[in-house]
Amino acid sequence: MALTKTMFRATGGRQNATPETILSRLNGEICRDNESCMFVTVFCCVLDIRTGQVAYSNAGHNLPYVLSNGAVMALPKTGGMALGVTEAVNFHAGQLLLKPEDRLVLYTDGVTEAMDKDNQLFSESRLESILRSLNGLNSKAVIETVVKEVQRFSTGAPQSDDITLLVIGYMESNGIDQHTLFVTLKN
């Protein structure tokens, strides 16, 4: 993971690099000299903060959800397998337009694959149902509620994987200097 993060920074930092190009370059680097057959799933996106336009590509990761006006939508698939499996893979781009107050919800499989004491999975459908009830909440509240629901569901069972969420709330940028970027991270 540390190696992937370092290579991602080096590969993604190029000006005008598209998500599918970044993943393709990163895949080539990970495949090179990969005797231990390690692989990693990655969702890569670029958000234009002025317009809400999101370009994305996926390397075998769970597809994020968009919360918008009471609806929950999974992003359309773009294909692409995990990085490091084979160099013979093509990554494709997807596009979406976030409207002000929309939320992009990214999560690891530790959320949907959390198990209860009867070995039942938390599941995508349960996550979607919970997200539907959270429309209108801020990003921090969405994360806190989902984590609490996963913990409540899995009470009495050992945690088998990491439970990670990132929720990006898109806010209208009217009147903000185009050369100024405001990012607020709250825990």
CSV table of C-alpha atoms in Angstrom, one decimal:
chain,number,residue,atom,x,y,z
A,1,MET,CA,0.0,0.0,0.0
A,2,ALA,CA,2.8,2.4,0.9
A,3,LEU,CA,4.5,1.7,-2.5
A,4,THR,CA,1.1,2.3,-4.3
A,5,LYS,CA,0.5,5.6,-2.6
A,6,THR,CA,4.0,6.8,-3.5
A,7,MET,CA,3.7,5.7,-7.1
A,8,PHE,CA,0.2,7.2,-7.3
A,9,ARG,CA,1.5,10.6,-6.2
A,10,ALA,CA,4.3,10.4,-8.8
A,11,THR,CA,1.9,9.2,-11.6
A,12,GLY,CA,-1.1,11.4,-10.8
A,13,GLY,CA,0.8,14.6,-10.3
A,14,ARG,CA,1.3,15.1,-14.1
A,15,GLN,CA,-0.7,18.0,-15.5
A,16,ASN,CA,-3.8,17.0,-17.4
A,17,ALA,CA,-3.5,13.3,-16.4
A,18,THR,CA,-6.9,11.6,-16.8
A,19,PRO,CA,-8.0,8.9,-14.2
A,20,GLU,CA,-7.7,6.1,-16.8
A,21,THR,CA,-4.2,7.2,-17.8
A,22,ILE,CA,-3.2,7.4,-14.2
A,23,LEU,CA,-4.5,3.9,-13.5
A,24,SER,CA,-2.9,2.5,-16.6
A,25,ARG,CA,0.5,4.0,-15.8
A,26,LEU,CA,0.2,2.9,-12.2
A,27,ASN,CA,-0.8,-0.7,-13.2
A,28,GLY,CA,2.3,-0.9,-15.4
A,29,GLU,CA,4.6,0.1,-12.5
A,30,ILE,CA,2.9,-2.3,-10.1
A,31,CYS,CA,3.1,-5.2,-12.6
A,32,ARG,CA,6.8,-4.7,-13.2
A,33,ASP,CA,8.8,-6.9,-10.9
A,34,ASN,CA,5.8,-8.2,-9.0
A,35,GLU,CA,7.0,-11.6,-8.1
A,36,SER,CA,4.8,-11.8,-5.0
A,37,CYS,CA,1.7,-11.2,-7.2
A,38,MET,CA,0.5,-8.3,-5.0
A,39,PHE,CA,-2.5,-6.4,-6.3
A,40,VAL,CA,-4.5,-3.4,-5.1
A,41,THR,CA,-8.0,-2.0,-5.9
A,42,VAL,CA,-8.2,1.7,-6.7
A,43,PHE,CA,-10.9,4.2,-7.5
A,44,CYS,CA,-9.4,7.3,-9.1
A,45,CYS,CA,-11.4,10.5,-9.8
A,46,VAL,CA,-10.7,14.1,-10.6
A,47,LEU,CA,-13.3,16.7,-9.4
A,48,ASP,CA,-13.5,20.1,-11.1
A,49,ILE,CA,-14.4,22.2,-8.0
A,50,ARG,CA,-15.7,25.1,-10.2
A,51,THR,CA,-18.3,23.0,-12.2
A,52,GLY,CA,-18.9,19.8,-10.2
A,53,GLN,CA,-17.7,17.7,-13.1
A,54,VAL,CA,-16.1,14.4,-12.0
A,55,ALA,CA,-14.0,12.2,-14.3
A,56,TYR,CA,-13.3,8.7,-12.9
A,57,SER,CA,-11.9,5.3,-13.6
A,58,ASN,CA,-12.0,2.2,-11.5
A,59,ALA,CA,-9.5,-0.6,-10.9
A,60,GLY,CA,-11.6,-3.3,-9.2
A,61,HIS,CA,-12.7,-1.1,-6.3
A,62,ASN,CA,-16.2,-0.8,-4.9
A,63,LEU,CA,-18.1,1.8,-6.9
A,64,PRO,CA,-19.0,4.9,-4.9
A,65,TYR,CA,-22.5,6.2,-4.4
A,66,VAL,CA,-23.9,9.7,-5.1
A,67,LEU,CA,-26.4,11.1,-2.7
A,68,SER,CA,-28.6,13.7,-4.5
A,69,ASN,CA,-32.0,15.1,-3.7
A,70,GLY,CA,-33.1,12.0,-1.7
A,71,ALA,CA,-31.8,9.5,-4.3
A,72,VAL,CA,-28.9,7.1,-3.9
A,73,MET,CA,-27.1,6.2,-7.2
A,74,ALA,CA,-24.1,3.9,-7.7
A,75,LEU,CA,-21.7,5.2,-10.3
A,76,PRO,CA,-21.9,3.3,-13.6
A,77,LYS,CA,-19.2,0.7,-14.1
A,78,THR,CA,-16.2,1.5,-16.3
A,79,GLY,CA,-14.6,-1.9,-16.2
A,80,GLY,CA,-11.0,-2.4,-15.1
A,81,MET,CA,-9.5,-5.0,-12.8
A,82,ALA,CA,-7.3,-4.5,-9.8
A,83,LEU,CA,-3.9,-3.1,-10.3
A,84,GLY,CA,-1.0,-5.5,-10.5
A,85,VAL,CA,-2.9,-8.5,-11.9
A,86,THR,CA,-1.9,-8.1,-15.5
A,87,GLU,CA,-0.5,-5.5,-17.8
A,88,ALA,CA,-3.1,-6.4,-20.4
A,89,VAL,CA,-6.0,-4.4,-19.0
A,90,ASN,CA,-7.7,-1.3,-20.4
A,91,PHE,CA,-9.1,1.3,-18.0
A,92,HIS,CA,-12.0,3.4,-19.2
A,93,ALA,CA,-13.4,6.8,-18.0
A,94,GLY,CA,-16.8,7.6,-16.6
A,95,GLN,CA,-18.2,11.1,-16.0
A,96,LEU,CA,-20.7,12.6,-13.7
A,97,LEU,CA,-21.9,16.0,-12.7
A,98,LEU,CA,-22.3,16.8,-9.0
A,99,LYS,CA,-24.9,19.4,-8.2
A,100,PRO,CA,-24.5,21.7,-5.1
A,101,GLU,CA,-25.2,19.7,-1.9
A,102,ASP,CA,-24.6,16.3,-3.6
A,103,ARG,CA,-22.3,13.9,-1.7
A,104,LEU,CA,-19.9,11.4,-3.3
A,105,VAL,CA,-19.6,8.4,-0.9
A,106,LEU,CA,-16.5,6.2,-1.3
A,107,TYR,CA,-16.0,3.2,0.9
A,108,THR,CA,-13.9,0.1,1.3
A,109,ASP,CA,-15.2,-3.5,1.1
A,110,GLY,CA,-14.8,-3.7,4.9
A,111,VAL,CA,-18.0,-1.7,5.1
A,112,THR,CA,-20.2,-4.0,2.9
A,113,GLU,CA,-18.4,-7.2,3.9
A,114,ALA,CA,-18.6,-6.7,7.6
A,115,MET,CA,-20.3,-9.7,9.1
A,116,ASP,CA,-22.6,-10.3,12.0
A,117,LYS,CA,-22.4,-13.2,14.5
A,118,ASP,CA,-24.3,-15.4,12.0
A,119,ASN,CA,-21.8,-14.7,9.2
A,120,GLN,CA,-24.3,-12.5,7.2
A,121,LEU,CA,-22.8,-9.6,5.3
A,122,PHE,CA,-23.7,-6.0,5.9
A,123,SER,CA,-24.1,-5.8,2.0
A,124,GLU,CA,-24.5,-3.1,-0.6
A,125,SER,CA,-28.2,-3.1,-0.3
A,126,ARG,CA,-28.1,-2.4,3.4
A,127,LEU,CA,-25.6,0.4,2.8
A,128,GLU,CA,-27.8,1.9,0.0
A,129,SER,CA,-30.8,1.8,2.3
A,130,ILE,CA,-29.0,3.6,5.1
A,131,LEU,CA,-27.6,6.2,2.7
A,132,ARG,CA,-31.1,6.9,1.4
A,133,SER,CA,-32.1,7.9,4.9
A,134,LEU,CA,-29.1,10.3,5.2
A,135,ASN,CA,-29.7,12.6,2.3
A,136,GLY,CA,-29.4,16.2,3.4
A,137,LEU,CA,-26.9,15.4,6.2
A,138,ASN,CA,-23.4,16.8,6.1
A,139,SER,CA,-20.5,14.6,5.1
A,140,LYS,CA,-19.3,14.0,8.7
A,141,ALA,CA,-22.8,12.9,9.8
A,142,VAL,CA,-23.1,10.5,6.9
A,143,ILE,CA,-19.8,8.9,7.9
A,144,GLU,CA,-20.6,8.7,11.6
A,145,THR,CA,-24.0,7.2,10.9
A,146,VAL,CA,-22.8,4.5,8.5
A,147,VAL,CA,-19.9,3.5,10.8
A,148,LYS,CA,-22.4,3.3,13.8
A,149,GLU,CA,-24.7,1.1,11.7
A,150,VAL,CA,-21.9,-1.2,10.6
A,151,GLN,CA,-20.7,-1.5,14.2
A,152,ARG,CA,-24.3,-2.2,15.5
A,153,PHE,CA,-24.8,-4.8,12.7
A,154,SER,CA,-21.6,-6.6,13.5
A,155,THR,CA,-21.9,-6.6,17.3
A,156,GLY,CA,-20.5,-9.9,18.7
A,157,ALA,CA,-18.5,-10.6,15.5
A,158,PRO,CA,-14.8,-9.9,15.1
A,159,GLN,CA,-13.9,-7.1,12.6
A,160,SER,CA,-12.3,-8.8,9.6
A,161,ASP,CA,-11.3,-5.9,7.5
A,162,ASP,CA,-10.8,-2.1,7.6
A,163,ILE,CA,-13.9,0.1,7.6
A,164,THR,CA,-13.1,3.2,5.7
A,165,LEU,CA,-15.4,5.9,4.3
A,166,LEU,CA,-14.7,9.2,2.5
A,167,VAL,CA,-17.7,11.5,1.8
A,168,ILE,CA,-17.1,14.5,-0.4
A,169,GLY,CA,-19.8,17.2,-0.3
A,170,TYR,CA,-19.9,19.4,-3.4
A,171,MET,CA,-20.6,23.0,-2.7
A,172,GLU,CA,-21.4,25.7,-5.2
A,173,SER,CA,-18.3,27.8,-5.9
A,174,ASN,CA,-20.0,31.0,-7.2
A,175,GLY,CA,-18.1,34.1,-6.2
A,176,ILE,CA,-14.9,32.2,-5.1
A,177,ASP,CA,-11.7,33.2,-6.7
A,178,GLN,CA,-10.8,30.5,-9.3
A,179,HIS,CA,-7.3,30.3,-8.0
A,180,THR,CA,-8.4,29.6,-4.4
A,181,LEU,CA,-9.1,26.0,-3.3
A,182,PHE,CA,-10.9,25.4,0.0
A,183,VAL,CA,-10.7,21.9,1.4
A,184,THR,CA,-12.2,21.2,4.8
A,185,LEU,CA,-11.4,17.9,6.4
A,186,LYS,CA,-13.1,17.2,9.7
A,187,ASN,CA,-12.9,14.2,11.9
